[in-house]
XYZ file of C-alpha atoms in Angstrom:
286
model
C 0.001 0.052 0.003
C 1.555 3.303 -1.116
C 1.651 6.485 1.072
C -1.308 8.140 -0.637
C -3.503 5.045 -0.124
C -2.385 4.912 3.523
C -3.326 8.508 4.103
C -6.668 8.084 2.452
C -7.363 5.007 4.543
C -6.346 6.819 7.803
C -8.375 9.876 6.931
C -11.560 7.942 6.115
C -11.051 5.728 9.143
C -10.680 8.838 11.354
C -13.960 10.242 9.928
C -15.717 6.978 10.717
C -14.460 6.997 14.285
C -15.232 10.641 14.749
C -18.890 10.120 13.682
C -19.381 7.349 16.207
C -17.695 9.358 19.035
C -19.925 12.418 18.377
C -23.029 10.230 18.230
C -22.235 8.741 21.594
C -21.443 12.143 22.995
C -24.682 13.635 21.820
C -26.596 10.802 23.578
C -29.770 8.973 22.675
C -30.568 11.003 19.702
C -27.034 10.561 18.288
C -27.068 6.891 18.789
C -30.535 6.571 17.317
C -29.340 8.491 14.175
C -26.206 6.362 13.915
C -28.354 3.159 14.141
C -30.703 4.291 11.475
C -27.849 5.270 9.264
C -25.913 2.039 9.638
C -29.253 0.196 9.089
C -30.011 2.007 5.819
C -26.559 1.774 4.376
C -25.904 -1.741 5.566
C -29.143 -3.345 4.168
C -28.715 -1.499 0.853
C -25.184 -2.700 0.494
C -26.124 -6.242 1.420
C -28.711 -6.392 -1.296
C -26.206 -4.921 -3.893
C -23.663 -7.489 -2.972
C -26.049 -10.238 -4.020
C -27.876 -8.618 -7.068
C -25.486 -5.933 -8.282
C -26.516 -2.568 -9.635
C -29.524 -1.960 -11.713
C -32.696 0.326 -11.528
C -34.756 -2.564 -10.168
C -32.110 -3.439 -7.494
C -31.812 0.360 -6.542
C -35.579 0.529 -6.172
C -36.007 -2.376 -3.780
C -32.589 -1.473 -2.065
C -34.130 1.777 -1.036
C -37.302 0.152 -0.020
C -35.242 -2.305 2.100
C -33.317 0.637 3.578
C -36.594 2.215 4.681
C -37.566 -1.172 6.391
C -34.276 -1.403 8.130
C -34.560 2.103 9.458
C -38.088 1.331 10.770
C -36.749 -1.876 12.457
C -33.755 -0.069 13.920
C -36.227 2.344 15.602
C -38.579 -0.388 16.945
C -37.841 0.418 20.605
C -40.121 3.403 20.145
C -43.061 1.139 19.327
C -44.730 2.953 16.475
C -41.899 2.131 13.948
C -42.313 -1.625 14.644
C -46.011 -1.339 13.404
C -44.757 0.552 10.348
C -42.153 -2.199 9.773
C -44.997 -4.809 9.867
C -46.743 -2.730 7.122
C -43.484 -2.758 5.277
C -43.316 -6.577 5.653
C -46.796 -6.972 4.200
C -45.921 -4.756 1.296
C -42.736 -6.629 0.571
C -44.766 -9.904 0.544
C -47.209 -8.375 -1.924
C -44.284 -7.189 -4.124
C -43.151 -10.878 -4.102
C -46.571 -12.046 -5.363
C -46.611 -9.546 -8.314
C -42.841 -9.968 -9.180
C -42.145 -11.185 -12.745
C -38.605 -12.241 -11.921
C -37.675 -15.957 -12.113
C -37.235 -16.681 -8.422
C -38.965 -13.932 -6.457
C -38.983 -16.056 -3.310
C -35.185 -16.150 -3.265
C -35.068 -12.379 -3.696
C -37.548 -12.110 -0.736
C -35.342 -14.444 1.401
C -32.332 -12.395 0.737
C -34.170 -9.161 1.655
C -35.509 -10.638 4.966
C -32.045 -11.994 5.672
C -30.683 -8.456 5.297
C -33.250 -7.058 7.608
C -32.328 -9.629 10.358
C -28.612 -9.432 9.729
C -28.451 -5.639 9.875
C -31.700 -4.305 11.195
C -31.932 -6.335 14.371
C -28.446 -5.496 15.738
C -29.094 -1.828 14.987
C -32.431 -2.096 16.844
C -30.431 -3.411 19.865
C -28.001 -0.362 19.461
C -30.943 1.968 19.532
C -32.287 0.242 22.583
C -28.939 0.541 24.452
C -29.068 4.390 23.740
C -32.645 4.562 24.991
C -31.887 2.665 28.152
C -28.810 4.682 28.869
C -30.917 7.808 28.715
C -33.659 6.173 30.958
C -30.973 5.226 33.525
C -29.715 8.854 33.516
C -26.377 7.666 32.108
C -24.384 9.008 29.234
C -24.025 6.748 26.119
C -20.356 6.261 26.826
C -20.942 2.528 27.631
C -21.883 2.242 23.960
C -18.653 3.936 22.952
C -16.865 1.473 25.234
C -18.189 -1.342 23.094
C -16.879 0.212 19.858
C -13.468 0.871 21.656
C -13.252 -2.876 22.638
C -14.052 -3.875 19.067
C -11.211 -1.567 17.809
C -8.784 -2.807 20.325
C -9.571 -6.405 19.491
C -9.020 -5.704 15.773
C -5.782 -3.826 16.418
C -4.351 -6.532 18.775
C -5.276 -9.364 16.587
C -3.635 -7.609 13.638
C -0.412 -6.916 15.566
C -0.124 -10.324 17.150
C -1.166 -12.151 14.001
C 1.195 -10.296 11.683
C 4.126 -10.837 13.969
C 3.462 -14.199 15.698
C 0.801 -15.793 13.510
C 1.686 -19.424 12.656
C -1.505 -21.413 13.202
C -4.283 -20.599 10.827
C -7.800 -20.175 12.456
C -10.138 -20.586 9.473
C -7.965 -20.828 6.262
C -11.042 -21.759 4.190
C -12.785 -18.547 5.042
C -10.118 -16.047 6.090
C -6.557 -17.266 5.308
C -4.966 -14.359 7.273
C -6.542 -15.065 10.656
C -4.464 -16.930 13.142
C -5.025 -18.313 16.576
C -2.057 -16.180 17.837
C -3.889 -13.087 16.519
C -7.132 -14.157 18.195
C -5.588 -14.745 21.708
C -3.543 -11.609 21.310
C -6.558 -9.549 20.578
C -8.505 -11.226 23.329
C -5.777 -10.334 25.956
C -5.688 -6.742 24.748
C -9.512 -6.445 24.857
C -9.686 -8.030 28.322
C -7.007 -5.611 29.499
C -8.680 -2.557 28.108
C -11.995 -3.648 29.417
C -10.643 -3.965 32.986
C -9.187 -0.489 32.592
C -12.577 0.927 31.483
C -14.079 -0.517 34.800
C -11.145 0.577 36.903
C -11.376 4.212 35.782
C -14.975 4.310 37.153
C -15.824 7.043 34.590
C -18.962 7.494 32.565
C -17.757 4.439 30.600
C -18.913 2.307 33.482
C -22.303 1.790 35.113
C -22.941 1.781 38.836
C -25.505 -1.017 38.883
C -23.130 -3.711 37.415
C -21.441 -4.469 40.670
C -17.709 -5.157 40.199
C -17.167 -2.903 37.096
C -13.638 -4.300 36.377
C -14.983 -7.855 36.248
C -17.931 -6.825 34.146
C -15.996 -4.995 31.511
C -13.160 -7.699 31.432
C -15.879 -10.299 30.766
C -17.489 -8.008 28.194
C -13.975 -7.916 26.542
C -14.147 -11.609 26.159
C -17.682 -11.476 24.707
C -16.512 -8.795 22.326
C -13.473 -10.666 21.171
C -15.240 -13.866 20.452
C -18.345 -12.187 18.769
C -16.160 -9.736 16.906
C -14.008 -12.508 15.379
C -17.020 -14.526 14.298
C -18.801 -11.488 12.995
C -15.898 -10.790 10.675
C -15.742 -14.364 9.646
C -19.461 -14.502 8.902
C -19.150 -11.547 6.453
C -16.063 -13.211 5.020
C -18.124 -16.252 4.195
C -20.734 -14.081 2.268
C -18.025 -12.307 0.392
C -16.164 -15.394 -0.501
C -19.301 -17.145 -1.812
C -20.174 -14.083 -3.826
C -16.568 -13.865 -5.047
C -16.124 -10.160 -4.094
C -13.302 -8.560 -2.065
C -15.256 -5.738 -0.381
C -18.894 -5.192 0.479
C -18.858 -1.767 -1.212
C -16.768 1.276 -1.752
C -18.399 3.740 0.546
C -15.386 4.260 2.871
C -12.131 4.855 0.861
C -9.459 2.467 1.737
C -11.814 0.361 3.962
C -14.481 -0.892 1.553
C -18.154 -0.622 2.368
C -20.098 -0.021 5.510
C -20.472 -3.783 6.138
C -16.765 -4.157 6.132
C -16.593 -1.749 8.991
C -19.572 -2.976 11.080
C -19.450 -6.676 10.427
C -18.022 -7.287 13.828
C -20.596 -4.981 15.483
C -23.380 -6.884 13.911
C -22.575 -9.988 15.954
C -21.134 -8.085 19.033
C -24.378 -6.224 19.770
C -26.549 -9.335 20.070
C -23.850 -11.175 22.023
C -23.381 -8.291 24.512
C -27.132 -7.926 24.969
C -27.474 -11.637 25.890
C -24.460 -11.471 28.115
C -25.729 -8.315 29.834
C -29.092 -9.974 30.509
C -27.457 -13.054 32.027
C -24.958 -11.037 33.965
C -27.690 -8.846 35.555
C -29.948 -11.947 36.347
C -26.954 -13.802 37.893
C -25.873 -10.718 39.814
C -29.327 -10.115 41.165
C -29.616 -13.715 42.235
C -26.280 -13.540 44.030
C -27.304 -10.322 45.836
C -30.627 -11.911 46.763
C -28.862 -14.986 48.064
C -26.408 -12.953 50.107
C -29.327 -11.087 51.760
C -31.064 -14.239 52.921
């Protein structure tokens, strides 16, 4: 990679990070906007990866983007009813479609809604509940930071120590050394987030260092498999990048592929953690 390409990549990556930081700093509205933006761009890109570029594809890609936005805002109740209307319309479009396999096109579109729209709905929910709990949205930024730390650690350890391939069939560059190196970095930064006891933490989570260290483990595993999942899609479609929206990085799905698996994983982990913590506190009070 030449110097110019490196500068373009660094500049576009910085803008991407800045947008996320500003969204989390603004609060619920910023996170909601970020979720809707990622949902619209991601679903549209997912469809173009499979069907290419044409007026018909553009029409339904825009329609899918609208559905993903509504799904991403489902925490506010009314959008979920609008999304159900969207679903009914999409089914009717399939009935009247003159294409050879409209059911396959419908399946791809619904897959995109679930793959991108549902994680973005979780992101919106996180912003909403942070506001409800009178917290900043910095815990959400913490999740992004842990993803970035894992990616950086995996790259550094993998490029210097990588010997044993993790999934050569899907991603030849990933190694177990990179995975464990990224995991150690993520756990360490997670523990630091809890130790600083700043707005990046949450008072009701008990031992914050333990919570964020465990979150680091969840993020590392989910982030790795999120990246591998998108790699499977791209390899089967014989494409290098999901798009060209972000110069030097590819498409939006190339940037949020890890996030799309991390958000559901963290949501499940948080639910179990809170239940287990509440059970332990209740048992201690007996």
